[in-house]
Amino acid sequence: MNTVIVTGTDTGIGKTVFSAGLTRALGATYWKPVQSGLEEATDSATVAHLSGRPVLPEAYRLQLPASPHLSAEAEGVEIDIARLTPPPVEGPLVIEGAGGLMVPLTRQHLFLDVIAGWTAPVVLVARTSLGTINHSLLSLAALRSMGCTVAGVAFVGDEMADSRRAITEMGQVRDLGRLPFLADLTPGALAAAFGAIDIAAIRETL
């Protein structure tokens, strides 16, 4: 199975929109193992709308918009890491993580622990605003400390050329391109903007 993992330097930085674009570009199936927060459209619903591709049901759907371990505890649930095994699909699979790498799934397990166990290439999504160099380099160091293969860093937001250069050079990682903020977030607009992303580089890792 050809799997790619999308994680981010933080929450709310655009990795779901990026995941939607990537899922469409690869002709992939999408899976969000753990969804925290059901008050608004879920990430799976957003990706289904923007990509037009198959979306698998989450292993856990948690009501509270908080860290998964806290959301689960609020419902009297403990996340079973064994249930987070990537399901078999035909063709590529895009898996989107929850928040950043160090987000706790339980009091004992971080999302990074699970990502490392999947042994699939990781795309790190980074925002382009202030603080991104620090967050990105820390995230890259964490991934490599667990033996993860990093396909590259994809940026979301306004152009910050020096930050991109600093991250890719200091982090010794490939720049996969930048996805701008889209005022009119439609499937067509996302598909057009995704032309700036180096899909070929991501395909090489699958």
mmCIF file with all atom_site columns, C-alpha atoms in Angstrom:
data_model
loop_
_atom_site.group_PDB
_atom_site.id
_atom_site.type_symbol
_atom_site.label_atom_id
_atom_site.label_alt_id
_atom_site.label_comp_id
_atom_site.label_asym_id
_atom_site.label_entity_id
_atom_site.label_seq_id
_atom_site.pdbx_PDB_ins_code
_atom_site.Cartn_x
_atom_site.Cartn_y
_atom_site.Cartn_z
_atom_site.occupancy
_atom_site.B_iso_or_equiv
_atom_site.pdbx_formal_charge
_atom_site.auth_seq_id
_atom_site.auth_comp_id
_atom_site.auth_asym_id
_atom_site.auth_atom_id
_atom_site.pdbx_PDB_model_num
ATOM 1   C CA . MET A 1 1   ? 0.000   0.000  0.000  1.00 0.00 ? 1   MET A CA 1
ATOM 2   C CA . ASN A 1 2   ? 1.348   3.452  -0.957 1.00 0.00 ? 2   ASN A CA 1
ATOM 3   C CA . THR A 1 3   ? 0.793   5.654  2.075  1.00 0.00 ? 3   THR A CA 1
ATOM 4   C CA . VAL A 1 4   ? 1.806   9.234  2.804  1.00 0.00 ? 4   VAL A CA 1
ATOM 5   C CA . ILE A 1 5   ? 1.287   10.933 6.156  1.00 0.00 ? 5   ILE A CA 1
ATOM 6   C CA . VAL A 1 6   ? 0.449   14.618 6.450  1.00 0.00 ? 6   VAL A CA 1
ATOM 7   C CA . THR A 1 7   ? 1.330   16.236 9.746  1.00 0.00 ? 7   THR A CA 1
ATOM 8   C CA . GLY A 1 8   ? 1.770   19.849 10.792 1.00 0.00 ? 8   GLY A CA 1
ATOM 9   C CA . THR A 1 9   ? 3.877   22.103 12.940 1.00 0.00 ? 9   THR A CA 1
ATOM 10  C CA . ASP A 1 10  ? 0.732   23.119 14.837 1.00 0.00 ? 10  ASP A CA 1
ATOM 11  C CA . THR A 1 11  ? -3.047  22.974 14.696 1.00 0.00 ? 11  THR A CA 1
ATOM 12  C CA . GLY A 1 12  ? -5.131  25.232 12.469 1.00 0.00 ? 12  GLY A CA 1
ATOM 13  C CA . ILE A 1 13  ? -2.367  25.879 9.933  1.00 0.00 ? 13  ILE A CA 1
ATOM 14  C CA . GLY A 1 14  ? -4.042  24.513 6.811  1.00 0.00 ? 14  GLY A CA 1
ATOM 15  C CA . LYS A 1 15  ? -2.975  20.890 6.739  1.00 0.00 ? 15  LYS A CA 1
ATOM 16  C CA . THR A 1 16  ? -6.527  19.674 6.106  1.00 0.00 ? 16  THR A CA 1
ATOM 17  C CA . VAL A 1 17  ? -6.795  21.859 3.013  1.00 0.00 ? 17  VAL A CA 1
ATOM 18  C CA . PHE A 1 18  ? -3.351  20.646 1.947  1.00 0.00 ? 18  PHE A CA 1
ATOM 19  C CA . SER A 1 19  ? -4.440  17.046 2.580  1.00 0.00 ? 19  SER A CA 1
ATOM 20  C CA . ALA A 1 20  ? -7.474  17.598 0.371  1.00 0.00 ? 20  ALA A CA 1
ATOM 21  C CA . GLY A 1 21  ? -5.323  18.933 -2.453 1.00 0.00 ? 21  GLY A CA 1
ATOM 22  C CA . LEU A 1 22  ? -2.841  16.087 -2.071 1.00 0.00 ? 22  LEU A CA 1
ATOM 23  C CA . THR A 1 23  ? -5.567  13.449 -1.972 1.00 0.00 ? 23  THR A CA 1
ATOM 24  C CA . ARG A 1 24  ? -7.001  14.774 -5.216 1.00 0.00 ? 24  ARG A CA 1
ATOM 25  C CA . ALA A 1 25  ? -3.617  15.162 -6.914 1.00 0.00 ? 25  ALA A CA 1
ATOM 26  C CA . LEU A 1 26  ? -2.591  11.596 -6.057 1.00 0.00 ? 26  LEU A CA 1
ATOM 27  C CA . GLY A 1 27  ? -5.983  10.078 -6.829 1.00 0.00 ? 27  GLY A CA 1
ATOM 28  C CA . ALA A 1 28  ? -5.834  8.780  -3.278 1.00 0.00 ? 28  ALA A CA 1
ATOM 29  C CA . THR A 1 29  ? -8.127  7.720  -0.470 1.00 0.00 ? 29  THR A CA 1
ATOM 30  C CA . TYR A 1 30  ? -8.113  9.888  2.685  1.00 0.00 ? 30  TYR A CA 1
ATOM 31  C CA . TRP A 1 31  ? -8.137  8.805  6.311  1.00 0.00 ? 31  TRP A CA 1
ATOM 32  C CA . LYS A 1 32  ? -8.211  10.910 9.481  1.00 0.00 ? 32  LYS A CA 1
ATOM 33  C CA . PRO A 1 33  ? -7.776  8.361  12.299 1.00 0.00 ? 33  PRO A CA 1
ATOM 34  C CA . VAL A 1 34  ? -8.793  10.648 15.170 1.00 0.00 ? 34  VAL A CA 1
ATOM 35  C CA . GLN A 1 35  ? -11.175 13.608 14.909 1.00 0.00 ? 35  GLN A CA 1
ATOM 36  C CA . SER A 1 36  ? -11.488 15.898 17.913 1.00 0.00 ? 36  SER A CA 1
ATOM 37  C CA . GLY A 1 37  ? -14.333 18.410 17.675 1.00 0.00 ? 37  GLY A CA 1
ATOM 38  C CA . LEU A 1 38  ? -17.621 17.739 15.901 1.00 0.00 ? 38  LEU A CA 1
ATOM 39  C CA . GLU A 1 39  ? -19.320 21.123 16.246 1.00 0.00 ? 39  GLU A CA 1
ATOM 40  C CA . GLU A 1 40  ? -18.217 22.291 12.790 1.00 0.00 ? 40  GLU A CA 1
ATOM 41  C CA . ALA A 1 41  ? -17.537 20.379 9.576  1.00 0.00 ? 41  ALA A CA 1
ATOM 42  C CA . THR A 1 42  ? -15.089 17.564 10.271 1.00 0.00 ? 42  THR A CA 1
ATOM 43  C CA . ASP A 1 43  ? -11.776 17.345 8.470  1.00 0.00 ? 43  ASP A CA 1
ATOM 44  C CA . SER A 1 44  ? -13.058 14.266 6.645  1.00 0.00 ? 44  SER A CA 1
ATOM 45  C CA . ALA A 1 45  ? -16.095 16.173 5.384  1.00 0.00 ? 45  ALA A CA 1
ATOM 46  C CA . THR A 1 46  ? -13.894 19.052 4.238  1.00 0.00 ? 46  THR A CA 1
ATOM 47  C CA . VAL A 1 47  ? -11.553 16.732 2.359  1.00 0.00 ? 47  VAL A CA 1
ATOM 48  C CA . ALA A 1 48  ? -14.448 14.843 0.769  1.00 0.00 ? 48  ALA A CA 1
ATOM 49  C CA . HIS A 1 49  ? -15.887 18.122 -0.518 1.00 0.00 ? 49  HIS A CA 1
ATOM 50  C CA . LEU A 1 50  ? -12.634 19.618 -1.768 1.00 0.00 ? 50  LEU A CA 1
ATOM 51  C CA . SER A 1 51  ? -11.060 16.484 -3.225 1.00 0.00 ? 51  SER A CA 1
ATOM 52  C CA . GLY A 1 52  ? -14.000 14.490 -4.546 1.00 0.00 ? 52  GLY A CA 1
ATOM 53  C CA . ARG A 1 53  ? -12.096 11.382 -3.481 1.00 0.00 ? 53  ARG A CA 1
ATOM 54  C CA . PRO A 1 54  ? -13.066 8.475  -1.182 1.00 0.00 ? 54  PRO A CA 1
ATOM 55  C CA . VAL A 1 55  ? -12.852 9.196  2.536  1.00 0.00 ? 55  VAL A CA 1
ATOM 56  C CA . LEU A 1 56  ? -12.651 6.450  5.153  1.00 0.00 ? 56  LEU A CA 1
ATOM 57  C CA . PRO A 1 57  ? -14.493 6.732  8.484  1.00 0.00 ? 57  PRO A CA 1
ATOM 58  C CA . GLU A 1 58  ? -12.452 7.861  11.468 1.00 0.00 ? 58  GLU A CA 1
ATOM 59  C CA . ALA A 1 59  ? -11.395 5.316  14.065 1.00 0.00 ? 59  ALA A CA 1
ATOM 60  C CA . TYR A 1 60  ? -12.427 7.830  16.745 1.00 0.00 ? 60  TYR A CA 1
ATOM 61  C CA . ARG A 1 61  ? -14.882 10.745 16.514 1.00 0.00 ? 61  ARG A CA 1
ATOM 62  C CA . LEU A 1 62  ? -14.659 12.848 19.664 1.00 0.00 ? 62  LEU A CA 1
ATOM 63  C CA . GLN A 1 63  ? -16.993 15.727 20.479 1.00 0.00 ? 63  GLN A CA 1
ATOM 64  C CA . LEU A 1 64  ? -14.730 18.093 22.422 1.00 0.00 ? 64  LEU A CA 1
ATOM 65  C CA . PRO A 1 65  ? -12.453 20.331 20.281 1.00 0.00 ? 65  PRO A CA 1
ATOM 66  C CA . ALA A 1 66  ? -9.306  19.654 22.307 1.00 0.00 ? 66  ALA A CA 1
ATOM 67  C CA . SER A 1 67  ? -6.264  17.409 22.381 1.00 0.00 ? 67  SER A CA 1
ATOM 68  C CA . PRO A 1 68  ? -7.410  13.833 21.569 1.00 0.00 ? 68  PRO A CA 1
ATOM 69  C CA . HIS A 1 69  ? -6.435  12.464 24.973 1.00 0.00 ? 69  HIS A CA 1
ATOM 70  C CA . LEU A 1 70  ? -8.552  15.114 26.709 1.00 0.00 ? 70  LEU A CA 1
ATOM 71  C CA . SER A 1 71  ? -11.457 14.761 24.280 1.00 0.00 ? 71  SER A CA 1
ATOM 72  C CA . ALA A 1 72  ? -11.452 11.009 24.828 1.00 0.00 ? 72  ALA A CA 1
ATOM 73  C CA . GLU A 1 73  ? -11.338 11.334 28.603 1.00 0.00 ? 73  GLU A CA 1
ATOM 74  C CA . ALA A 1 74  ? -14.292 13.726 28.504 1.00 0.00 ? 74  ALA A CA 1
ATOM 75  C CA . GLU A 1 75  ? -16.333 10.933 26.900 1.00 0.00 ? 75  GLU A CA 1
ATOM 76  C CA . GLY A 1 76  ? -14.974 8.151  29.091 1.00 0.00 ? 76  GLY A CA 1
ATOM 77  C CA . VAL A 1 77  ? -13.050 6.693  26.157 1.00 0.00 ? 77  VAL A CA 1
ATOM 78  C CA . GLU A 1 78  ? -9.434  5.588  25.948 1.00 0.00 ? 78  GLU A CA 1
ATOM 79  C CA . ILE A 1 79  ? -7.922  5.601  22.493 1.00 0.00 ? 79  ILE A CA 1
ATOM 80  C CA . ASP A 1 80  ? -6.645  2.137  21.581 1.00 0.00 ? 80  ASP A CA 1
ATOM 81  C CA . ILE A 1 81  ? -3.472  2.603  19.562 1.00 0.00 ? 81  ILE A CA 1
ATOM 82  C CA . ALA A 1 82  ? -4.007  -0.814 17.956 1.00 0.00 ? 82  ALA A CA 1
ATOM 83  C CA . ARG A 1 83  ? -7.106  0.571  16.219 1.00 0.00 ? 83  ARG A CA 1
ATOM 84  C CA . LEU A 1 84  ? -4.986  3.139  14.389 1.00 0.00 ? 84  LEU A CA 1
ATOM 85  C CA . THR A 1 85  ? -3.487  0.703  11.898 1.00 0.00 ? 85  THR A CA 1
ATOM 86  C CA . PRO A 1 86  ? -3.831  2.075  8.349  1.00 0.00 ? 86  PRO A CA 1
ATOM 87  C CA . PRO A 1 87  ? -6.663  0.234  6.580  1.00 0.00 ? 87  PRO A CA 1
ATOM 88  C CA . PRO A 1 88  ? -6.007  -1.495 3.245  1.00 0.00 ? 88  PRO A CA 1
ATOM 89  C CA . VAL A 1 89  ? -7.148  0.475  0.197  1.00 0.00 ? 89  VAL A CA 1
ATOM 90  C CA . GLU A 1 90  ? -6.624  0.351  -3.542 1.00 0.00 ? 90  GLU A CA 1
ATOM 91  C CA . GLY A 1 91  ? -4.098  2.927  -4.647 1.00 0.00 ? 91  GLY A CA 1
ATOM 92  C CA . PRO A 1 92  ? -2.477  5.636  -2.503 1.00 0.00 ? 92  PRO A CA 1
ATOM 93  C CA . LEU A 1 93  ? -3.654  6.508  1.008  1.00 0.00 ? 93  LEU A CA 1
ATOM 94  C CA . VAL A 1 94  ? -3.271  9.968  2.551  1.00 0.00 ? 94  VAL A CA 1
ATOM 95  C CA . ILE A 1 95  ? -3.382  9.939  6.360  1.00 0.00 ? 95  ILE A CA 1
ATOM 96  C CA . GLU A 1 96  ? -3.820  13.220 8.208  1.00 0.00 ? 96  GLU A CA 1
ATOM 97  C CA . GLY A 1 97  ? -2.626  13.489 11.785 1.00 0.00 ? 97  GLY A CA 1
ATOM 98  C CA . ALA A 1 98  ? -4.276  15.471 14.567 1.00 0.00 ? 98  ALA A CA 1
ATOM 99  C CA . GLY A 1 99  ? -2.616  18.789 15.410 1.00 0.00 ? 99  GLY A CA 1
ATOM 100 C CA . GLY A 1 100 ? 1.160   18.543 15.652 1.00 0.00 ? 100 GLY A CA 1
ATOM 101 C CA . LEU A 1 101 ? 3.537   15.668 16.285 1.00 0.00 ? 101 LEU A CA 1
ATOM 102 C CA . MET A 1 102 ? 3.578   15.930 20.054 1.00 0.00 ? 102 MET A CA 1
ATOM 103 C CA . VAL A 1 103 ? -0.200  15.867 20.449 1.00 0.00 ? 103 VAL A CA 1
ATOM 104 C CA . PRO A 1 104 ? -1.094  13.215 23.063 1.00 0.00 ? 104 PRO A CA 1
ATOM 105 C CA . LEU A 1 105 ? -3.492  10.480 22.019 1.00 0.00 ? 105 LEU A CA 1
ATOM 106 C CA . THR A 1 106 ? -3.412  8.978  25.505 1.00 0.00 ? 106 THR A CA 1
ATOM 107 C CA . ARG A 1 107 ? -1.502  9.806  28.680 1.00 0.00 ? 107 ARG A CA 1
ATOM 108 C CA . GLN A 1 108 ? 1.204   7.430  27.418 1.00 0.00 ? 108 GLN A CA 1
ATOM 109 C CA . HIS A 1 109 ? 1.275   7.895  23.633 1.00 0.00 ? 109 HIS A CA 1
ATOM 110 C CA . LEU A 1 110 ? 1.976   10.850 21.361 1.00 0.00 ? 110 LEU A CA 1
ATOM 111 C CA . PHE A 1 111 ? 0.833   10.991 17.755 1.00 0.00 ? 111 PHE A CA 1
ATOM 112 C CA . LEU A 1 112 ? 4.514   10.851 16.799 1.00 0.00 ? 112 LEU A CA 1
ATOM 113 C CA . ASP A 1 113 ? 4.730   7.360  18.308 1.00 0.00 ? 113 ASP A CA 1
ATOM 114 C CA . VAL A 1 114 ? 1.965   6.175  16.000 1.00 0.00 ? 114 VAL A CA 1
ATOM 115 C CA . ILE A 1 115 ? 3.399   7.919  12.935 1.00 0.00 ? 115 ILE A CA 1
ATOM 116 C CA . ALA A 1 116 ? 6.770   6.256  13.509 1.00 0.00 ? 116 ALA A CA 1
ATOM 117 C CA . GLY A 1 117 ? 5.064   2.871  13.696 1.00 0.00 ? 117 GLY A CA 1
ATOM 118 C CA . TRP A 1 118 ? 3.411   3.376  10.319 1.00 0.00 ? 118 TRP A CA 1
ATOM 119 C CA . THR A 1 119 ? 6.838   3.568  8.576  1.00 0.00 ? 119 THR A CA 1
ATOM 120 C CA . ALA A 1 120 ? 5.465   5.721  5.744  1.00 0.00 ? 120 ALA A CA 1
ATOM 121 C CA . PRO A 1 121 ? 6.880   8.968  4.320  1.00 0.00 ? 121 PRO A CA 1
ATOM 122 C CA . VAL A 1 122 ? 5.785   12.152 6.054  1.00 0.00 ? 122 VAL A CA 1
ATOM 123 C CA . VAL A 1 123 ? 4.955   15.541 4.589  1.00 0.00 ? 123 VAL A CA 1
ATOM 124 C CA . LEU A 1 124 ? 5.359   18.296 7.166  1.00 0.00 ? 124 LEU A CA 1
ATOM 125 C CA . VAL A 1 125 ? 2.988   21.217 6.614  1.00 0.00 ? 125 VAL A CA 1
ATOM 126 C CA . ALA A 1 126 ? 4.314   24.504 7.987  1.00 0.00 ? 126 ALA A CA 1
ATOM 127 C CA . ARG A 1 127 ? 2.705   27.924 8.178  1.00 0.00 ? 127 ARG A CA 1
ATOM 128 C CA . THR A 1 128 ? 4.730   30.820 6.800  1.00 0.00 ? 128 THR A CA 1
ATOM 129 C CA . SER A 1 129 ? 4.103   33.294 9.632  1.00 0.00 ? 129 SER A CA 1
ATOM 130 C CA . LEU A 1 130 ? 6.367   34.325 12.519 1.00 0.00 ? 130 LEU A CA 1
ATOM 131 C CA . GLY A 1 131 ? 7.756   31.402 14.510 1.00 0.00 ? 131 GLY A CA 1
ATOM 132 C CA . THR A 1 132 ? 7.666   28.901 11.669 1.00 0.00 ? 132 THR A CA 1
ATOM 133 C CA . ILE A 1 133 ? 11.429  28.322 11.560 1.00 0.00 ? 133 ILE A CA 1
ATOM 134 C CA . ASN A 1 134 ? 11.542  27.209 15.174 1.00 0.00 ? 134 ASN A CA 1
ATOM 135 C CA . HIS A 1 135 ? 8.414   25.049 14.949 1.00 0.00 ? 135 HIS A CA 1
ATOM 136 C CA . SER A 1 136 ? 9.469   23.481 11.665 1.00 0.00 ? 136 SER A CA 1
ATOM 137 C CA . LEU A 1 137 ? 13.018  22.619 12.702 1.00 0.00 ? 137 LEU A CA 1
ATOM 138 C CA . LEU A 1 138 ? 11.793  21.148 15.989 1.00 0.00 ? 138 LEU A CA 1
ATOM 139 C CA . SER A 1 139 ? 9.238   19.046 14.126 1.00 0.00 ? 139 SER A CA 1
ATOM 140 C CA . LEU A 1 140 ? 11.845  17.801 11.660 1.00 0.00 ? 140 LEU A CA 1
ATOM 141 C CA . ALA A 1 141 ? 14.182  16.889 14.500 1.00 0.00 ? 141 ALA A CA 1
ATOM 142 C CA . ALA A 1 142 ? 11.382  14.991 16.259 1.00 0.00 ? 142 ALA A CA 1
ATOM 143 C CA . LEU A 1 143 ? 10.498  13.039 13.116 1.00 0.00 ? 143 LEU A CA 1
ATOM 144 C CA . ARG A 1 144 ? 14.090  12.070 12.461 1.00 0.00 ? 144 ARG A CA 1
ATOM 145 C CA . SER A 1 145 ? 14.677  11.098 16.074 1.00 0.00 ? 145 SER A CA 1
ATOM 146 C CA . MET A 1 146 ? 12.007  8.422  15.565 1.00 0.00 ? 146 MET A CA 1
ATOM 147 C CA . GLY A 1 147 ? 13.447  7.219  12.271 1.00 0.00 ? 147 GLY A CA 1
ATOM 148 C CA . CYS A 1 148 ? 10.695  8.701  10.083 1.00 0.00 ? 148 CYS A CA 1
ATOM 149 C CA . THR A 1 149 ? 11.260  9.376  6.393  1.00 0.00 ? 149 THR A CA 1
ATOM 150 C CA . VAL A 1 150 ? 10.502  13.019 5.609  1.00 0.00 ? 150 VAL A CA 1
ATOM 151 C CA . ALA A 1 151 ? 9.293   13.599 2.062  1.00 0.00 ? 151 ALA A CA 1
ATOM 152 C CA . GLY A 1 152 ? 9.616   17.348 2.497  1.00 0.00 ? 152 GLY A CA 1
ATOM 153 C CA . VAL A 1 153 ? 8.034   20.486 3.892  1.00 0.00 ? 153 VAL A CA 1
ATOM 154 C CA . ALA A 1 154 ? 4.991   22.113 2.292  1.00 0.00 ? 154 ALA A CA 1
ATOM 155 C CA . PHE A 1 155 ? 4.260   25.703 3.232  1.00 0.00 ? 155 PHE A CA 1
ATOM 156 C CA . VAL A 1 156 ? 0.859   27.335 3.692  1.00 0.00 ? 156 VAL A CA 1
ATOM 157 C CA . GLY A 1 157 ? 0.302   31.089 3.754  1.00 0.00 ? 157 GLY A CA 1
ATOM 158 C CA . ASP A 1 158 ? 1.841   34.252 2.345  1.00 0.00 ? 158 ASP A CA 1
ATOM 159 C CA . GLU A 1 159 ? 5.267   34.031 0.766  1.00 0.00 ? 159 GLU A CA 1
ATOM 160 C CA . MET A 1 160 ? 8.167   34.192 3.243  1.00 0.00 ? 160 MET A CA 1
ATOM 161 C CA . ALA A 1 161 ? 11.103  33.257 1.057  1.00 0.00 ? 161 ALA A CA 1
ATOM 162 C CA . ASP A 1 162 ? 13.798  33.616 3.703  1.00 0.00 ? 162 ASP A CA 1
ATOM 163 C CA . SER A 1 163 ? 11.913  31.437 6.207  1.00 0.00 ? 163 SER A CA 1
ATOM 164 C CA . ARG A 1 164 ? 11.429  28.753 3.569  1.00 0.00 ? 164 ARG A CA 1
ATOM 165 C CA . ARG A 1 165 ? 15.111  28.839 2.693  1.00 0.00 ? 165 ARG A CA 1
ATOM 166 C CA . ALA A 1 166 ? 16.178  28.704 6.345  1.00 0.00 ? 166 ALA A CA 1
ATOM 167 C CA . ILE A 1 167 ? 13.945  25.711 7.065  1.00 0.00 ? 167 ILE A CA 1
ATOM 168 C CA . THR A 1 168 ? 14.942  23.716 4.000  1.00 0.00 ? 168 THR A CA 1
ATOM 169 C CA . GLU A 1 169 ? 18.667  24.451 4.307  1.00 0.00 ? 169 GLU A CA 1
ATOM 170 C CA . MET A 1 170 ? 19.011  24.119 8.080  1.00 0.00 ? 170 MET A CA 1
ATOM 171 C CA . GLY A 1 171 ? 16.585  21.225 8.208  1.00 0.00 ? 171 GLY A CA 1
ATOM 172 C CA . GLN A 1 172 ? 18.206  19.550 5.179  1.00 0.00 ? 172 GLN A CA 1
ATOM 173 C CA . VAL A 1 173 ? 14.806  18.852 3.703  1.00 0.00 ? 173 VAL A CA 1
ATOM 174 C CA . ARG A 1 174 ? 13.078  19.344 0.357  1.00 0.00 ? 174 ARG A CA 1
ATOM 175 C CA . ASP A 1 175 ? 10.846  22.367 -0.215 1.00 0.00 ? 175 ASP A CA 1
ATOM 176 C CA . LEU A 1 176 ? 7.627   20.946 -1.674 1.00 0.00 ? 176 LEU A CA 1
ATOM 177 C CA . GLY A 1 177 ? 6.174   24.335 -2.538 1.00 0.00 ? 177 GLY A CA 1
ATOM 178 C CA . ARG A 1 178 ? 3.698   26.788 -1.072 1.00 0.00 ? 178 ARG A CA 1
ATOM 179 C CA . LEU A 1 179 ? -0.076  26.779 -0.939 1.00 0.00 ? 179 LEU A CA 1
ATOM 180 C CA . PRO A 1 180 ? -1.441  30.329 -0.532 1.00 0.00 ? 180 PRO A CA 1
ATOM 181 C CA . PHE A 1 181 ? -4.465  31.223 1.548  1.00 0.00 ? 181 PHE A CA 1
ATOM 182 C CA . LEU A 1 182 ? -7.534  30.875 -0.642 1.00 0.00 ? 182 LEU A CA 1
ATOM 183 C CA . ALA A 1 183 ? -10.276 33.432 -0.022 1.00 0.00 ? 183 ALA A CA 1
ATOM 184 C CA . ASP A 1 184 ? -12.586 31.408 -2.248 1.00 0.00 ? 184 ASP A CA 1
ATOM 185 C CA . LEU A 1 185 ? -11.969 27.857 -1.049 1.00 0.00 ? 185 LEU A CA 1
ATOM 186 C CA . THR A 1 186 ? -13.567 25.693 -3.717 1.00 0.00 ? 186 THR A CA 1
ATOM 187 C CA . PRO A 1 187 ? -12.451 22.398 -5.293 1.00 0.00 ? 187 PRO A CA 1
ATOM 188 C CA . GLY A 1 188 ? -11.455 24.230 -8.463 1.00 0.00 ? 188 GLY A CA 1
ATOM 189 C CA . ALA A 1 189 ? -9.520  26.957 -6.695 1.00 0.00 ? 189 ALA A CA 1
ATOM 190 C CA . LEU A 1 190 ? -7.649  24.413 -4.590 1.00 0.00 ? 190 LEU A CA 1
ATOM 191 C CA . ALA A 1 191 ? -6.810  22.274 -7.593 1.00 0.00 ? 191 ALA A CA 1
ATOM 192 C CA . ALA A 1 192 ? -5.421  25.311 -9.419 1.00 0.00 ? 192 ALA A CA 1
ATOM 193 C CA . ALA A 1 193 ? -3.361  26.479 -6.439 1.00 0.00 ? 193 ALA A CA 1
ATOM 194 C CA . PHE A 1 194 ? -2.001  22.980 -5.902 1.00 0.00 ? 194 PHE A CA 1
ATOM 195 C CA . GLY A 1 195 ? -0.133  23.279 -9.169 1.00 0.00 ? 195 GLY A CA 1
ATOM 196 C CA . ALA A 1 196 ? 2.607   24.981 -7.145 1.00 0.00 ? 196 ALA A CA 1
ATOM 197 C CA . ILE A 1 197 ? 3.160   21.847 -5.042 1.00 0.00 ? 197 ILE A CA 1
ATOM 198 C CA . ASP A 1 198 ? 5.856   19.362 -6.096 1.00 0.00 ? 198 ASP A CA 1
ATOM 199 C CA . ILE A 1 199 ? 3.662   16.274 -6.437 1.00 0.00 ? 199 ILE A CA 1
ATOM 200 C CA . ALA A 1 200 ? 6.378   14.403 -8.331 1.00 0.00 ? 200 ALA A CA 1
ATOM 201 C CA . ALA A 1 201 ? 8.697   14.660 -5.319 1.00 0.00 ? 201 ALA A CA 1
ATOM 202 C CA . ILE A 1 202 ? 6.013   13.209 -3.073 1.00 0.00 ? 202 ILE A CA 1
ATOM 203 C CA . ARG A 1 203 ? 5.278   10.407 -5.534 1.00 0.00 ? 203 ARG A CA 1
ATOM 204 C CA . GLU A 1 204 ? 8.965   9.444  -5.459 1.00 0.00 ? 204 GLU A CA 1
ATOM 205 C CA . THR A 1 205 ? 8.650   8.498  -1.796 1.00 0.00 ? 205 THR A CA 1
ATOM 206 C CA . LEU A 1 206 ? 5.621   6.229  -2.211 1.00 0.00 ? 206 LEU A CA 1
#
